[in-house]
CSV table of C-alpha atoms and ligand atoms in Angstrom, one decimal:
chain,number,residue,atom,x,y,z
A,186,UNK,CA,-0.2,0.2,0.0
A,187,UNK,CA,1.2,3.2,-1.3
A,188,UNK,CA,1.0,6.1,1.1
A,189,UNK,CA,-2.2,8.1,1.1
A,190,UNK,CA,-2.8,11.8,1.4
A,191,UNK,CA,-5.9,14.1,1.3
A,192,UNK,CA,-5.9,17.2,0.5
A,193,UNK,CA,-8.9,19.2,2.2
A,194,UNK,CA,-10.0,22.3,4.0
A,195,UNK,CA,-12.2,21.4,6.6
A,196,UNK,CA,-15.6,23.2,6.2
A,197,UNK,CA,-16.1,21.5,2.6
A,198,UNK,CA,-17.9,19.0,2.9
A,199,UNK,CA,-17.1,16.4,-0.2
A,200,UNK,CA,-13.5,16.2,2.1
A,201,UNK,CA,-15.6,15.2,5.7
A,202,UNK,CA,-17.5,12.8,4.2
A,203,UNK,CA,-13.8,11.5,3.0
A,204,UNK,CA,-11.7,12.1,6.1
A,205,UNK,CA,-15.6,9.6,7.4
A,206,UNK,CA,-14.7,7.2,4.9
A,207,UNK,CA,-10.9,7.0,5.7
A,208,UNK,CA,-12.1,6.6,9.0
A,209,UNK,CA,-14.6,4.2,9.2
A,210,UNK,CA,-12.0,2.3,7.1
A,211,UNK,CA,-9.2,3.2,9.6
A,212,UNK,CA,-6.9,3.5,6.9
A,213,UNK,CA,-3.1,6.6,8.4
A,214,UNK,CA,-3.3,9.1,5.3
A,215,UNK,CA,-1.3,12.0,5.6
A,216,UNK,CA,-3.7,15.5,5.8
A,217,UNK,CA,-2.1,18.1,3.4
A,218,UNK,CA,-4.7,21.7,4.0
A,219,UNK,CA,-5.0,24.0,1.2
A,220,UNK,CA,-5.7,27.4,1.3
A,221,UNK,CA,-8.5,28.0,-1.3
A,222,UNK,CA,-8.7,31.7,-0.1
A,223,UNK,CA,-5.0,31.7,-0.4
A,224,UNK,CA,-5.5,30.4,-3.8
A,225,UNK,CA,-3.4,27.3,-3.8
A,226,UNK,CA,-5.5,25.5,-5.5
A,227,UNK,CA,-5.1,27.3,-8.5
A,228,UNK,CA,-1.0,26.5,-8.8
A,229,UNK,CA,-0.3,25.4,-11.9
A,230,UNK,CA,1.2,22.4,-8.9
A,231,UNK,CA,-2.5,21.7,-7.9
A,232,UNK,CA,-3.8,22.4,-11.6
A,233,UNK,CA,-1.9,19.3,-13.2
A,234,UNK,CA,-2.7,17.3,-11.0
A,235,UNK,CA,-6.3,18.3,-10.5
A,236,UNK,CA,-7.5,21.1,-14.0
A,237,UNK,CA,-11.1,21.1,-11.9
A,238,UNK,CA,-9.0,22.3,-8.8
A,239,UNK,CA,-10.9,21.0,-6.6
A,240,UNK,CA,-10.8,19.7,-3.0
A,241,UNK,CA,-11.0,16.9,-1.9
A,242,UNK,CA,-8.2,15.3,-4.3
A,243,UNK,CA,-7.0,12.3,-2.8
A,244,UNK,CA,-2.8,11.3,-3.5
A,245,UNK,CA,-2.7,7.0,-4.0
A,246,UNK,CA,1.0,5.8,-5.5
A,247,UNK,CA,1.4,8.7,-7.1
A,248,UNK,CA,-2.6,8.4,-9.0
A,249,UNK,CA,-4.6,11.1,-8.6
A,250,UNK,CA,-8.5,10.4,-8.0
A,251,UNK,CA,-10.4,13.7,-6.8
A,252,UNK,CA,-14.5,13.9,-7.1
A,253,UNK,CA,-15.4,12.3,-2.8
A,254,UNK,CA,-17.4,10.0,-4.0
A,255,UNK,CA,-15.2,8.4,-6.5
A,256,UNK,CA,-12.7,9.1,-3.7
A,257,UNK,CA,-15.0,7.0,-1.2
A,258,UNK,CA,-15.4,3.9,-4.4
A,259,UNK,CA,-11.9,3.5,-4.7
A,260,UNK,CA,-11.0,3.5,-1.3
A,261,UNK,CA,-13.7,1.2,-0.5
A,262,UNK,CA,-13.1,-1.0,-3.8
A,263,UNK,CA,-8.9,-1.0,-3.4
A,264,UNK,CA,-8.9,-1.5,0.9
A,265,UNK,CA,-11.9,-2.0,2.4
A,266,UNK,CA,-12.0,-6.9,4.2
A,267,UNK,CA,-15.5,-6.3,2.9
A,268,UNK,CA,-18.0,-4.2,0.7
A,269,UNK,CA,-20.7,-3.0,2.9
A,270,UNK,CA,-20.2,0.0,2.1
A,271,UNK,CA,-20.2,0.0,-1.2
A,272,UNK,CA,-22.0,-3.5,-2.0
A,273,UNK,CA,-21.1,-5.4,-4.7
A,274,UNK,CA,-24.4,-6.4,-5.4
A,275,UNK,CA,-26.0,-4.9,-8.5
A,276,UNK,CA,-29.2,-3.9,-6.6
A,277,UNK,CA,-27.6,-2.5,-3.3
A,278,UNK,CA,-24.7,-0.9,-5.4
A,279,UNK,CA,-27.0,0.9,-7.8
A,280,UNK,CA,-29.4,2.0,-4.1
A,281,UNK,CA,-25.8,3.4,-3.3
A,282,UNK,CA,-24.9,5.0,-6.1
A,283,UNK,CA,-28.5,6.7,-6.6
A,284,UNK,CA,-27.9,8.7,-3.2
A,285,UNK,CA,-24.0,9.1,-3.5
A,286,UNK,CA,-25.8,10.9,-8.1
A,287,UNK,CA,-29.0,13.2,-5.2
A,288,UNK,CA,-25.8,14.4,-3.0
A,289,UNK,CA,-23.9,15.2,-6.0
A,290,UNK,CA,-26.6,16.4,-7.6
A,291,UNK,CA,-29.2,17.4,-5.4
A,292,UNK,CA,-27.8,18.4,-2.1
A,293,UNK,CA,-24.4,18.9,-2.8
A,294,UNK,CA,-24.6,21.9,-5.7
A,295,UNK,CA,-28.9,22.4,-5.6
A,296,UNK,CA,-28.7,23.4,-2.8
A,297,UNK,CA,-25.4,24.7,-0.3
A,298,UNK,CA,-23.2,25.5,-3.1
A,299,UNK,CA,-26.0,27.7,-4.3
A,300,UNK,CA,-26.5,29.5,-2.0
A,301,UNK,CA,-22.6,29.6,-0.3
A,302,UNK,CA,-21.4,30.9,-4.2
A,303,UNK,CA,-23.0,34.1,-3.3
A,304,UNK,CA,-22.5,34.3,-0.2
A,305,UNK,CA,-18.2,33.4,0.0
A,306,UNK,CA,-17.3,35.0,-3.7
A,307,UNK,CA,-20.0,37.8,-4.2
A,308,UNK,CA,-19.9,39.2,-0.6
A,309,UNK,CA,-24.4,38.4,-0.5
A,310,UNK,CA,-26.0,39.0,2.5
A,311,UNK,CA,-29.4,37.9,2.0
A,312,UNK,CA,-30.4,33.7,0.5
A,313,UNK,CA,-34.4,34.1,-1.5
A,314,UNK,CA,-36.7,32.2,0.1
A,315,UNK,CA,-36.8,29.2,-3.3
A,316,UNK,CA,-33.2,28.4,-1.9
A,317,UNK,CA,-34.1,27.5,1.9
A,318,UNK,CA,-37.2,25.9,0.2
A,319,UNK,CA,-35.3,23.7,-2.0
A,320,UNK,CA,-33.2,22.9,1.1
A,321,UNK,CA,-36.7,21.0,3.1
A,322,UNK,CA,-37.7,19.3,0.2
A,323,UNK,CA,-34.4,17.3,-0.1
A,324,UNK,CA,-35.5,17.0,3.1
A,325,UNK,CA,-38.4,15.1,2.3
A,326,UNK,CA,-36.4,13.2,-0.8
A,327,UNK,CA,-34.4,11.9,2.7
A,328,UNK,CA,-36.7,11.7,5.1
A,329,UNK,CA,-38.8,8.8,1.9
A,330,UNK,CA,-35.0,7.1,1.0
A,331,UNK,CA,-34.7,6.6,4.7
A,332,UNK,CA,-38.7,4.7,5.3
A,333,UNK,CA,-38.5,2.3,7.7
A,334,UNK,CA,-34.8,1.9,8.0
A,335,UNK,CA,-31.4,2.3,10.0
A,336,UNK,CA,-29.7,3.7,7.5
A,337,UNK,CA,-30.0,5.3,3.7
A,338,UNK,CA,-29.8,2.5,1.8
A,339,UNK,CA,-30.8,0.1,4.6
A,340,UNK,CA,-30.0,-1.3,8.5
A,341,UNK,CA,-25.8,-1.0,7.4
A,342,UNK,CA,-24.6,2.4,7.5
A,343,UNK,CA,-22.7,2.7,3.0
A,344,UNK,CA,-21.1,5.0,1.8
A,345,UNK,CA,-24.2,7.1,0.8
A,346,UNK,CA,-25.0,7.9,4.6
A,347,UNK,CA,-21.5,9.5,4.3
A,348,UNK,CA,-21.8,11.3,1.5
A,349,UNK,CA,-25.2,13.2,3.3
A,350,UNK,CA,-24.3,13.5,5.9
A,351,UNK,CA,-21.5,16.1,5.1
A,352,UNK,CA,-23.7,18.1,3.3
A,353,UNK,CA,-26.8,17.6,5.6
A,354,UNK,CA,-24.8,18.6,8.7
A,355,UNK,CA,-24.4,21.2,7.2
A,356,UNK,CA,-27.6,22.7,6.9
A,357,UNK,CA,-29.3,22.3,9.6
A,358,UNK,CA,-28.3,25.9,11.0
A,359,UNK,CA,-29.9,26.8,7.8
A,360,UNK,CA,-32.4,24.9,7.1
A,361,UNK,CA,-33.4,23.6,11.6
A,362,UNK,CA,-34.7,20.0,10.0
A,363,UNK,CA,-38.9,20.0,11.9
A,364,UNK,CA,-39.0,16.7,13.7
A,365,UNK,CA,-43.0,16.4,13.5
A,366,UNK,CA,-42.6,16.7,9.9
A,367,UNK,CA,-38.9,14.5,9.2
A,368,UNK,CA,-38.6,12.5,12.2
A,369,UNK,CA,-36.9,9.7,10.5
A,370,UNK,CA,-34.0,12.2,8.5
A,371,UNK,CA,-33.9,13.6,12.7
A,372,UNK,CA,-33.5,10.4,14.3
A,373,UNK,CA,-30.6,9.7,11.3
A,374,UNK,CA,-28.9,12.6,11.8
A,375,UNK,CA,-28.3,11.7,15.5
A,376,UNK,CA,-27.0,8.8,14.5
A,377,UNK,CA,-25.0,9.6,12.4
A,378,UNK,CA,-22.9,12.0,14.8
A,379,UNK,CA,-23.3,8.9,17.3
A,380,UNK,CA,-20.4,7.6,15.1
A,381,UNK,CA,-17.1,7.6,17.3
A,382,UNK,CA,-15.0,9.3,14.6
A,383,UNK,CA,-17.7,12.0,13.8
A,384,UNK,CA,-16.9,14.4,15.4
A,385,UNK,CA,-13.2,15.0,14.4
A,386,UNK,CA,-14.6,13.7,9.8
A,387,UNK,CA,-17.6,15.8,10.0
A,388,UNK,CA,-18.5,17.0,12.9
A,389,UNK,CA,-15.8,20.0,13.5
A,390,UNK,CA,-15.6,21.0,9.7
A,391,UNK,CA,-19.5,20.9,9.8
A,392,UNK,CA,-19.6,23.9,12.3
A,393,UNK,CA,-17.0,25.8,10.9
A,394,UNK,CA,-18.0,26.0,7.2
A,395,UNK,CA,-21.7,26.6,10.0
A,396,UNK,CA,-20.3,29.5,11.9
A,397,UNK,CA,-19.3,31.9,8.1
A,398,UNK,CA,-22.0,31.3,7.1
A,399,UNK,CA,-24.2,32.3,10.4
A,400,UNK,CA,-21.4,35.4,9.8
A,401,UNK,CA,-22.3,36.5,6.4
A,402,UNK,CA,-26.0,35.5,5.7
A,403,UNK,CA,-27.8,38.1,7.1
A,404,UNK,CA,-31.2,38.3,6.4
A,405,UNK,CA,-33.4,35.6,4.0
A,406,UNK,CA,-35.5,37.3,1.5
B,579,GSF,C1,-17.0,18.5,-5.2
B,579,GSF,C2,-16.1,19.1,-5.3
B,579,GSF,C3,-15.9,20.7,-5.0
B,579,GSF,O1,-16.8,21.2,-5.3
B,579,GSF,C4,-16.9,16.3,-4.9
B,579,GSF,O2,-15.8,16.1,-4.3
B,579,GSF,O3,-17.6,15.5,-4.3
B,579,GSF,N1,-19.0,16.9,-6.1
B,579,GSF,C5,-16.9,17.6,-5.7
B,579,GSF,N2,-15.0,21.8,-4.1
B,579,GSF,C6,-14.9,23.0,-3.5
B,579,GSF,C7,-14.8,22.5,-1.7
B,579,GSF,S1,-16.7,22.8,-1.0
B,579,GSF,O4,-17.0,24.0,-1.5
B,579,GSF,O5,-16.8,22.1,-0.5
B,579,GSF,C8,-14.1,23.9,-4.2
B,579,GSF,O6,-12.4,22.5,-4.3
B,579,GSF,N3,-14.4,24.8,-4.9
B,579,GSF,C9,-12.6,25.3,-5.1
B,579,GSF,C10,-13.0,24.8,-7.0
B,579,GSF,O7,-12.4,26.0,-7.1
B,579,GSF,O8,-14.0,24.9,-7.1
């Protein structure tokens, strides 16, 4: 096994999803902080490795892999002792994949980035109500996905849980989960936060992002 290096920054949800996966797998890795605000991710050296200049990025044995979902799936395929986090069974894997794509398109891009980009990069301090409503719509979908299960894809934890908790835990201040409307989502989030490695891998970074949102967002319009 080569030395694993994760490039990232704490508040980033997809970085935290990778940290959860690495912790769940018990893998040792070096963590390299990429100072996004100083533009480190746009340096010639970083762009040579990842032309999309995003974090997270994983380095393994001279290979560079980015997009959290690709990184998490790679880590399980390569290093996990069993396939429980990302089952080989066709139907079980299709379900995990559906949730991972849901995180990528609907939750991360459609909810979180849609709010964060104007706030962080254009200094906007007002968020249109429609963007908050999009979060509640996503909560509704997740409520249905969880159903009577303990986790998003059944009774055992999968990569889908790590991916989706990274974003949802960052949105709960902007859109508090109403236990009357989304009881299953609320219980699932509480269950996830009980993981022994949760705070270190996700909780602290989520709070950092929440604090920045609080500081910059003055009003929902
Ligand atoms: C998202 C990566 C991303 O946008 C994934 O890895 O899951 N779908 C991808 N990362 C942001 C940081 S953040 O918002 O989490 C990033 O790297 N932005 C800097 C840039 O230049 O895009």
